[in-house]
Amino acid sequence: MYEIARRTLWLRSSPPREVTVTIGLPVEEPSGEWSCPYRIDGLDGWEHQRRVTGEDAVDALELVLAVVRSALAGSHEAREGLLDGMLDGERAGQRAVFVRWDTEVNAAYIAMKREISSGEAVRQVVAGDDTVLDFGAEGELLGVELLDAERQMPSEMRL
């Protein structure tokens, strides 16, 4: 693969380890389609080269970026909140929160990691009339439930 782009992310493991995303040059296949190779090294199950096929070189590049973003976001490392770097607009040193807003009941849940397992919140603290804080077994804040979300959430979060 002739490398055209590379990004290094980090796993907050012990010891921390690199996750390297490499994207190769799109090439035209004998069929007339274009393929773009990529690798994700450092995530479980992704240690070999793969490729995405599109109608032309730009389509292949756009598709490979979408596939890589989806693979990173869907990895168990990202779901457990262990992946640092650029993921869904997140850069190293910054953290994202994940917001689910049910407009029908005007309630929102702001999670500190992508997925919180059933039973993971072992303690809840009511903070005012319309706010509930969920804590994990180690005392870590897992999420915040807003029962009057439209009033309590900043406008930037009301998408």
Coordinates of N, CA, C and O in Angstrom, one line a residue:
M1 N 0.9 -1.2 0.0 CA 0.0 0.0 0.0 C 0.9 1.2 0.0 O 1.8 1.4 0.8
Y2 N 0.6 2.2 -0.9 CA 1.3 3.4 -0.9 C 0.5 4.4 0.0 O -0.6 4.8 -0.3
E3 N 1.1 4.7 1.1 CA 0.4 5.5 2.2 C 0.3 6.9 1.8 O 1.2 7.6 1.4
I4 N -1.0 7.4 1.9 CA -1.2 8.9 1.7 C -1.7 9.6 2.9 O -1.6 10.8 3.0
A5 N -2.1 8.9 4.0 CA -2.5 9.5 5.2 C -2.4 8.6 6.4 O -2.5 7.4 6.2
R6 N -2.0 9.2 7.5 CA -1.9 8.4 8.8 C -2.3 9.2 9.9 O -2.1 10.4 10.0
R7 N -3.0 8.5 10.9 CA -3.4 9.2 12.1 C -3.1 8.2 13.3 O -3.3 7.0 13.2
T8 N -2.5 8.8 14.4 CA -2.3 8.0 15.5 C -3.2 8.4 16.6 O -3.4 9.6 17.0
L9 N -3.9 7.4 17.2 CA -4.8 7.6 18.3 C -4.1 6.8 19.5 O -3.2 6.1 19.3
W10 N -4.7 6.9 20.7 CA -4.1 6.3 21.8 C -5.2 5.5 22.6 O -6.3 6.0 22.8
L11 N -4.8 4.3 23.1 CA -5.7 3.5 24.0 C -5.2 3.8 25.4 O -4.0 3.7 25.7
R12 N -6.2 4.2 26.2 CA -5.9 4.4 27.6 C -5.9 3.1 28.3 O -6.8 2.7 29.0
S13 N -4.8 2.3 28.0 CA -4.7 1.0 28.7 C -3.4 1.1 29.5 O -2.8 2.1 29.6
S14 N -3.1 0.0 30.2 CA -1.9 0.0 31.0 C -0.9 -1.1 30.4 O -1.2 -2.3 30.6
P15 N 0.1 -0.7 29.8 CA 0.5 0.7 29.5 C -0.3 1.2 28.3 O -0.8 0.4 27.5
P16 N -0.3 2.5 28.1 CA -1.0 3.1 26.9 C -0.4 2.5 25.7 O 0.8 2.3 25.6
R17 N -1.2 2.4 24.6 CA -0.7 1.9 23.4 C -1.3 2.7 22.2 O -2.3 3.2 22.3
E18 N -0.5 2.7 21.1 CA -0.9 3.4 19.9 C -1.9 2.6 19.1 O -1.9 1.4 19.1
V19 N -2.8 3.4 18.5 CA -3.7 2.8 17.4 C -3.4 3.7 16.2 O -3.5 4.9 16.2
T20 N -2.9 3.0 15.2 CA -2.6 3.7 13.9 C -3.5 3.4 12.8 O -3.7 2.2 12.5
V21 N -4.1 4.5 12.2 CA -4.9 4.3 11.1 C -4.1 4.8 9.9 O -3.5 5.9 9.9
T22 N -4.0 3.9 8.9 CA -3.3 4.2 7.6 C -4.2 4.1 6.4 O -4.9 3.1 6.3
I23 N -4.2 5.1 5.6 CA -5.0 5.1 4.4 C -4.1 5.1 3.2 O -3.1 5.9 3.1
G24 N -4.3 4.3 2.2 CA -3.5 4.2 1.0 C -4.0 5.0 -0.2 O -5.2 5.5 -0.1
L25 N -3.3 5.0 -1.2 CA -3.6 5.7 -2.5 C -4.7 4.9 -3.2 O -4.6 3.6 -3.3
P26 N -5.8 5.5 -3.6 CA -6.8 4.8 -4.4 C -6.2 4.3 -5.7 O -5.4 5.0 -6.3
V27 N -6.6 3.1 -6.1 CA -6.1 2.6 -7.4 C -7.3 2.1 -8.2 O -8.3 1.6 -7.7
E28 N -7.2 2.2 -9.5 CA -8.3 1.7 -10.4 C -8.1 0.2 -10.6 O -7.0 -0.3 -10.9
E29 N -9.2 -0.5 -10.4 CA -9.2 -1.9 -10.6 C -9.4 -2.3 -12.0 O -10.0 -1.4 -12.8
P30 N -9.1 -3.5 -12.5 CA -9.4 -3.9 -13.9 C -10.9 -3.8 -14.2 O -11.3 -3.5 -15.4
S31 N -11.8 -3.9 -13.2 CA -13.2 -3.7 -13.4 C -13.7 -2.3 -13.7 O -14.8 -2.1 -14.1
G32 N -12.8 -1.3 -13.5 CA -13.1 0.1 -13.7 C -13.5 0.8 -12.4 O -13.5 2.0 -12.3
E33 N -13.8 0.0 -11.3 CA -14.0 0.6 -10.0 C -12.7 1.0 -9.4 O -11.6 0.6 -9.8
W34 N -12.8 1.8 -8.4 CA -11.6 2.3 -7.7 C -11.6 1.7 -6.3 O -12.7 1.6 -5.6
S35 N -10.5 1.3 -5.8 CA -10.4 0.8 -4.4 C -9.4 1.6 -3.6 O -8.4 2.1 -4.2
C36 N -9.6 1.7 -2.3 CA -8.7 2.5 -1.5 C -8.4 1.6 -0.3 O -9.3 1.2 0.5
P37 N -7.1 1.2 -0.1 CA -6.7 0.3 1.0 C -6.6 1.1 2.3 O -6.3 2.3 2.3
Y38 N -6.7 0.4 3.4 CA -6.6 1.0 4.7 C -6.2 -0.1 5.7 O -6.4 -1.3 5.5
R39 N -5.6 0.4 6.9 CA -5.3 -0.5 8.0 C -5.6 0.2 9.3 O -5.5 1.4 9.4
I40 N -6.0 -0.5 10.3 CA -6.1 0.0 11.6 C -5.3 -1.0 12.5 O -5.7 -2.1 12.7
D41 N -4.2 -0.5 12.9 CA -3.3 -1.3 13.8 C -3.4 -0.9 15.2 O -3.4 0.3 15.5
G42 N -3.6 -1.9 16.1 CA -3.7 -1.6 17.6 C -5.1 -1.8 18.1 O -5.2 -1.8 19.4
L43 N -6.1 -2.1 17.3 CA -7.4 -2.5 17.8 C -7.6 -4.0 17.5 O -7.1 -4.5 16.5
D44 N -8.2 -4.6 18.5 CA -8.4 -6.1 18.3 C -9.1 -6.4 17.1 O -10.2 -5.8 16.8
G45 N -8.6 -7.3 16.3 CA -9.3 -7.8 15.1 C -9.1 -7.0 13.8 O -9.7 -7.3 12.8
W46 N -8.3 -6.0 13.8 CA -8.1 -5.1 12.7 C -6.6 -5.1 12.1 O -6.2 -4.2 11.5
E47 N -5.9 -6.1 12.4 CA -4.4 -6.1 12.1 C -4.1 -6.5 10.7 O -2.9 -6.8 10.5
H48 N -5.0 -6.4 9.8 CA -4.6 -6.7 8.4 C -5.2 -5.6 7.5 O -6.1 -4.9 7.8
Q49 N -4.6 -5.5 6.3 CA -5.0 -4.5 5.3 C -6.4 -4.9 4.7 O -6.7 -6.0 4.5
R50 N -7.2 -3.9 4.6 CA -8.6 -4.0 4.0 C -8.7 -3.0 2.9 O -7.9 -2.1 2.8
R51 N -9.8 -3.0 2.1 CA -10.0 -2.0 1.1 C -11.5 -1.7 0.9 O -12.3 -2.6 1.2
V52 N -11.7 -0.5 0.5 CA -13.1 -0.1 0.2 C -13.1 0.3 -1.3 O -12.2 0.8 -1.8
T53 N -14.3 -0.1 -2.0 CA -14.4 0.2 -3.4 C -15.4 1.2 -3.7 O -16.5 1.2 -3.1
G54 N -15.1 2.1 -4.6 CA -16.1 3.2 -5.0 C -16.1 3.4 -6.5 O -15.3 2.7 -7.2
E55 N -16.9 4.3 -7.0 CA -17.1 4.5 -8.4 C -15.9 5.2 -9.0 O -15.6 5.0 -10.2
D56 N -15.2 6.1 -8.2 CA -14.0 6.8 -8.7 C -13.1 7.0 -7.5 O -13.5 6.5 -6.4
A57 N -12.0 7.6 -7.7 CA -11.0 7.8 -6.6 C -11.6 8.6 -5.5 O -11.3 8.2 -4.3
V58 N -12.3 9.6 -5.7 CA -12.8 10.5 -4.7 C -13.9 9.7 -3.9 O -13.9 9.8 -2.7
D59 N -14.8 9.0 -4.6 CA -15.8 8.1 -3.9 C -15.1 7.1 -3.0 O -15.5 6.9 -1.9
A60 N -14.0 6.5 -3.5 CA -13.3 5.5 -2.6 C -12.7 6.2 -1.4 O -12.8 5.6 -0.3
L61 N -12.2 7.4 -1.6 CA -11.6 8.1 -0.4 C -12.7 8.4 0.6 O -12.5 8.3 1.8
E62 N -13.8 9.0 0.1 CA -14.9 9.3 1.0 C -15.4 8.1 1.7 O -15.7 8.2 3.0
L63 N -15.6 7.0 1.0 CA -16.0 5.8 1.7 C -15.1 5.2 2.7 O -15.5 4.7 3.7
V64 N -13.8 5.3 2.4 CA -12.8 4.7 3.3 C -12.8 5.5 4.6 O -12.7 5.0 5.7
L65 N -13.0 6.9 4.5 CA -13.0 7.7 5.7 C -14.3 7.3 6.6 O -14.2 7.3 7.8
A66 N -15.4 7.1 5.9 CA -16.6 6.7 6.6 C -16.5 5.4 7.3 O -16.9 5.2 8.4
V67 N -15.8 4.4 6.6 CA -15.7 3.1 7.1 C -14.7 3.1 8.3 O -15.0 2.5 9.3
V68 N -13.6 3.9 8.2 CA -12.7 4.0 9.3 C -13.3 4.6 10.5 O -13.2 4.1 11.7
R69 N -14.0 5.7 10.3 CA -14.7 6.4 11.4 C -15.7 5.4 12.1 O -15.8 5.3 13.3
S70 N -16.4 4.7 11.3 CA -17.4 3.7 11.9 C -16.7 2.6 12.6 O -17.2 2.2 13.7
A71 N -15.6 2.1 12.0 CA -14.9 1.0 12.7 C -14.3 1.5 14.0 O -14.4 0.7 15.0
L72 N -13.8 2.7 14.1 CA -13.2 3.2 15.3 C -14.3 3.4 16.4 O -14.2 3.0 17.5
A73 N -15.4 4.0 15.9 CA -16.5 4.3 16.9 C -17.2 3.1 17.4 O -17.6 3.0 18.5
G74 N -17.2 2.0 16.5 CA -17.9 0.8 16.9 C -17.0 -0.2 17.6 O -17.5 -1.2 18.1
S75 N -15.7 0.1 17.7 CA -14.8 -0.8 18.4 C -15.2 -0.9 19.9 O -15.7 0.1 20.5
H76 N -14.9 -2.1 20.5 CA -15.2 -2.2 21.9 C -14.3 -1.2 22.7 O -14.7 -0.7 23.8
E77 N -13.1 -0.9 22.2 CA -12.3 0.0 22.9 C -12.9 1.4 23.0 O -12.9 2.1 24.1
A78 N -13.5 1.9 21.9 CA -14.2 3.2 21.9 C -15.4 3.1 22.8 O -15.7 4.1 23.5
R79 N -16.2 2.0 22.7 CA -17.4 1.9 23.5 C -17.1 1.9 25.0 O -17.9 2.4 25.8
E80 N -15.9 1.4 25.4 CA -15.5 1.4 26.8 C -14.9 2.7 27.2 O -14.4 2.9 28.3
G81 N -14.8 3.7 26.2 CA -14.2 5.0 26.5 C -12.7 5.0 26.6 O -12.1 5.9 27.2
L82 N -12.0 4.0 26.0 CA -10.6 3.9 26.1 C -9.8 4.5 25.0 O -8.6 4.6 25.0
L83 N -10.5 5.0 23.9 CA -9.8 5.5 22.7 C -9.7 7.0 22.7 O -10.7 7.7 22.8
D84 N -8.5 7.5 22.7 CA -8.2 8.9 22.7 C -7.7 9.3 21.3 O -7.0 8.5 20.7
G85 N -8.0 10.5 20.9 CA -7.6 11.0 19.6 C -8.7 11.7 18.9 O -9.6 12.3 19.6
M86 N -8.8 11.6 17.6 CA -9.8 12.2 16.9 C -10.9 11.2 16.5 O -10.6 10.3 15.8
L87 N -12.0 11.3 17.1 CA -13.1 10.4 16.9 C -14.4 11.2 17.0 O -14.7 11.7 18.1
D88 N -15.2 11.3 16.0 CA -16.4 12.1 16.0 C -16.1 13.5 16.4 O -16.8 14.1 17.3
G89 N -15.1 14.1 15.9 CA -14.7 15.5 16.3 C -13.9 15.6 17.6 O -13.6 16.7 18.0
E90 N -13.6 14.5 18.2 CA -12.9 14.6 19.5 C -11.4 14.6 19.2 O -10.9 13.8 18.4
R91 N -10.6 15.5 19.8 CA -9.2 15.5 19.6 C -8.5 15.1 20.9 O -9.1 15.2 22.0
A92 N -7.3 14.7 20.8 CA -6.5 14.3 22.0 C -6.6 15.5 23.1 O -6.5 16.6 22.7
G93 N -6.8 15.1 24.3 CA -6.9 16.1 25.4 C -8.3 16.6 25.6 O -8.6 17.3 26.6
Q94 N -9.2 16.3 24.7 CA -10.6 16.7 24.8 C -11.5 15.4 25.0 O -11.1 14.4 24.5
R95 N -12.6 15.5 25.6 CA -13.5 14.4 25.7 C -14.8 14.8 25.2 O -15.3 15.9 25.3
A96 N -15.5 13.8 24.7 CA -16.9 14.0 24.2 C -17.8 13.4 25.2 O -17.5 12.5 26.0
V97 N -19.0 13.9 25.2 CA -20.1 13.3 26.0 C -21.1 12.9 24.9 O -21.1 13.4 23.8
F98 N -22.0 12.0 25.3 CA -23.0 11.4 24.3 C -24.4 11.7 24.8 O -24.7 11.4 26.0
V99 N -25.2 12.4 24.0 CA -26.5 12.9 24.4 C -27.6 12.2 23.7 O -27.5 12.1 22.4
R100 N -28.5 11.7 24.4 CA -29.8 11.1 23.9 C -30.9 12.0 24.4 O -31.1 12.1 25.6
W101 N -31.7 12.5 23.5 CA -32.8 13.4 23.9 C -34.1 12.9 23.4 O -34.3 12.8 22.1
D102 N -35.0 12.5 24.2 CA -36.3 12.1 23.8 C -37.3 13.3 23.9 O -37.7 13.7 25.0
T103 N -37.5 13.9 22.8 CA -38.3 15.2 22.8 C -39.8 14.9 23.2 O -40.4 15.8 23.7
E104 N -40.3 13.7 23.0 CA -41.7 13.4 23.3 C -41.9 13.5 24.8 O -43.0 14.0 25.2
V105 N -40.9 13.1 25.6 CA -41.1 13.2 27.1 C -40.2 14.3 27.7 O -40.2 14.4 28.9
N106 N -39.5 15.0 26.8 CA -38.6 16.1 27.2 C -37.6 15.7 28.2 O -37.3 16.3 29.2
A107 N -37.0 14.5 28.0 CA -35.9 14.0 28.9 C -34.7 13.7 28.1 O -34.8 13.3 26.9
A108 N -33.5 13.9 28.7 CA -32.2 13.7 28.0 C -31.3 12.9 28.9 O -31.4 13.1 30.1
Y109 N -30.4 12.2 28.3 CA -29.4 11.5 29.1 C -28.0 11.9 28.5 O -27.8 11.7 27.3
I110 N -27.2 12.4 29.3 CA -25.8 12.8 28.9 C -24.9 11.8 29.5 O -24.7 11.7 30.8
A111 N -24.3 11.0 28.7 CA -23.4 9.9 29.1 C -22.0 10.3 29.0 O -21.6 11.0 28.0
M112 N -21.1 9.8 29.9 CA -19.7 10.1 29.8 C -18.9 9.2 28.9 O -17.8 9.4 28.7
K113 N -19.6 8.1 28.5 CA -19.0 7.2 27.5 C -20.1 6.7 26.6 O -21.3 6.9 26.9
R114 N -19.8 6.2 25.5 CA -20.8 5.9 24.5 C -21.9 5.0 25.0 O -23.0 5.2 24.7
E115 N -21.6 3.9 25.6 CA -22.6 3.0 26.1 C -22.4 2.7 27.6 O -21.3 2.4 28.0
I116 N -23.5 2.7 28.3 CA -23.5 2.3 29.7 C -24.4 1.0 29.8 O -25.5 1.0 29.3
S117 N -23.7 0.0 30.3 CA -24.4 -1.3 30.4 C -25.5 -1.3 31.4 O -25.4 -0.6 32.4
S118 N -26.5 -2.2 31.2 CA -27.5 -2.3 32.2 C -26.9 -2.8 33.5 O -26.1 -3.7 33.5
G119 N -27.3 -2.1 34.6 CA -26.8 -2.5 35.9 C -25.4 -1.8 36.2 O -24.9 -2.0 37.3
E120 N -24.8 -1.1 35.3 CA -23.5 -0.5 35.5 C -23.7 0.7 36.5 O -22.8 0.9 37.3
A121 N -24.8 1.4 36.5 CA -25.0 2.5 37.4 C -25.5 1.8 38.7 O -26.6 1.2 38.7
V122 N -24.7 2.0 39.8 CA -25.1 1.3 41.0 C -25.6 2.3 42.1 O -26.1 1.9 43.1
R123 N -25.5 3.6 41.8 CA -26.0 4.6 42.7 C -26.5 5.8 41.9 O -25.9 6.2 41.0
Q124 N -27.7 6.2 42.3 CA -28.3 7.4 41.7 C -28.4 8.5 42.8 O -28.8 8.2 43.9
V125 N -28.1 9.7 42.4 CA -28.3 10.9 43.3 C -29.2 11.9 42.6 O -29.0 12.3 41.5
V126 N -30.3 12.2 43.3 CA -31.2 13.2 42.8 C -30.6 14.6 43.1 O -30.3 14.9 44.3
A127 N -30.4 15.4 42.1 CA -29.8 16.7 42.3 C -30.9 17.7 41.8 O -30.9 18.1 40.6
G128 N -31.7 18.2 42.7 CA -32.8 19.1 42.3 C -34.0 18.3 41.8 O -34.0 17.1 41.9
D129 N -35.0 19.0 41.4 CA -36.3 18.4 41.0 C -36.2 17.6 39.6 O -36.9 16.7 39.4
D130 N -35.3 18.0 38.8 CA -35.3 17.5 37.4 C -34.0 16.9 36.9 O -33.8 16.7 35.7
T131 N -33.1 16.5 37.9 CA -31.8 16.0 37.5 C -31.4 14.8 38.4 O -31.6 14.8 39.6
V132 N -30.9 13.7 37.7 CA -30.5 12.5 38.4 C -29.1 12.2 37.9 O -28.8 12.2 36.7
L133 N -28.2 12.0 38.8 CA -26.8 11.6 38.5 C -26.6 10.1 38.7 O -27.0 9.6 39.8
D134 N -26.0 9.4 37.7 CA -25.7 8.0 37.8 C -24.3 7.8 38.1 O -23.4 8.3 37.4
F135 N -23.9 7.0 39.1 CA -22.6 6.7 39.4 C -22.3 5.2 39.3 O -23.2 4.3 39.6
G136 N -21.0 4.8 38.9 CA -20.6 3.4 38.8 C -20.1 2.9 40.2 O -20.0 3.6 41.2
A137 N -19.7 1.7 40.1 CA -19.2 1.0 41.4 C -18.0 1.6 42.0 O -17.8 1.6 43.2
E138 N -17.2 2.3 41.2 CA -15.9 2.9 41.7 C -16.2 4.4 42.1 O -15.3 5.1 42.4
G139 N -17.5 4.8 42.0 CA -17.8 6.2 42.4 C -17.7 7.2 41.2 O -17.9 8.4 41.4
E140 N -17.4 6.6 40.0 CA -17.3 7.5 38.8 C -18.6 7.9 38.3 O -19.6 7.1 38.3
L141 N -18.7 9.2 37.8 CA -20.0 9.7 37.2 C -20.1 9.0 35.8 O -19.3 9.1 35.0
L142 N -21.2 8.3 35.6 CA -21.5 7.7 34.3 C -22.4 8.6 33.4 O -22.2 8.6 32.2
G143 N -23.3 9.2 34.0 CA -24.2 10.0 33.2 C -25.1 10.9 34.1 O -25.2 10.8 35.3
V144 N -25.8 11.8 33.4 CA -26.7 12.8 34.0 C -28.1 12.7 33.2 O -28.1 12.8 32.0
E145 N -29.1 12.5 34.0 CA -30.5 12.5 33.3 C -31.1 13.8 33.6 O -31.2 14.2 34.8
L146 N -31.6 14.4 32.6 CA -32.3 15.7 32.7 C -33.8 15.5 32.4 O -34.1 15.1 31.3
L147 N -34.6 15.7 33.4 CA -36.1 15.4 33.2 C -36.8 16.6 32.6 O -38.0 16.4 32.2
D148 N -36.2 17.7 32.5 CA -36.8 18.9 31.8 C -35.7 19.4 30.8 O -35.1 20.5 31.0
A149 N -35.4 18.6 29.9 CA -34.2 18.8 29.0 C -34.2 20.1 28.2 O -33.2 20.8 28.1
E150 N -35.4 20.4 27.7 CA -35.4 21.6 26.9 C -35.0 22.9 27.7 O -34.4 23.8 27.2
R151 N -35.4 22.9 28.9 CA -35.0 24.0 29.8 C -33.6 23.9 30.3 O -32.9 24.9 30.3
Q152 N -33.1 22.7 30.6 CA -31.8 22.6 31.2 C -30.6 22.5 30.3 O -29.5 22.8 30.7
M153 N -30.9 21.9 29.1 CA -29.7 21.8 28.2 C -29.4 23.1 27.5 O -30.2 23.8 27.0
P154 N -28.0 23.3 27.3 CA -27.6 24.4 26.5 C -28.1 24.3 25.0 O -28.3 23.2 24.5
S155 N -28.3 25.4 24.3 CA -28.8 25.3 23.0 C -28.0 24.5 22.0 O -28.5 23.8 21.1
E156 N -26.6 24.5 22.3 CA -25.7 23.7 21.4 C -26.0 22.2 21.5 O -25.6 21.5 20.6
M157 N -26.6 21.8 22.6 CA -26.8 20.3 22.7 C -28.2 19.9 22.3 O -28.5 18.8 22.2
R158 N -29.1 20.9 22.0 CA -30.4 20.6 21.5 C -30.5 20.6 20.0 O -31.0 21.4 19.4
L159 N -30.0 19.5 19.5 CA -30.0 19.3 18.0 C -31.0 18.4 17.6 O -31.4 17.5 18.2

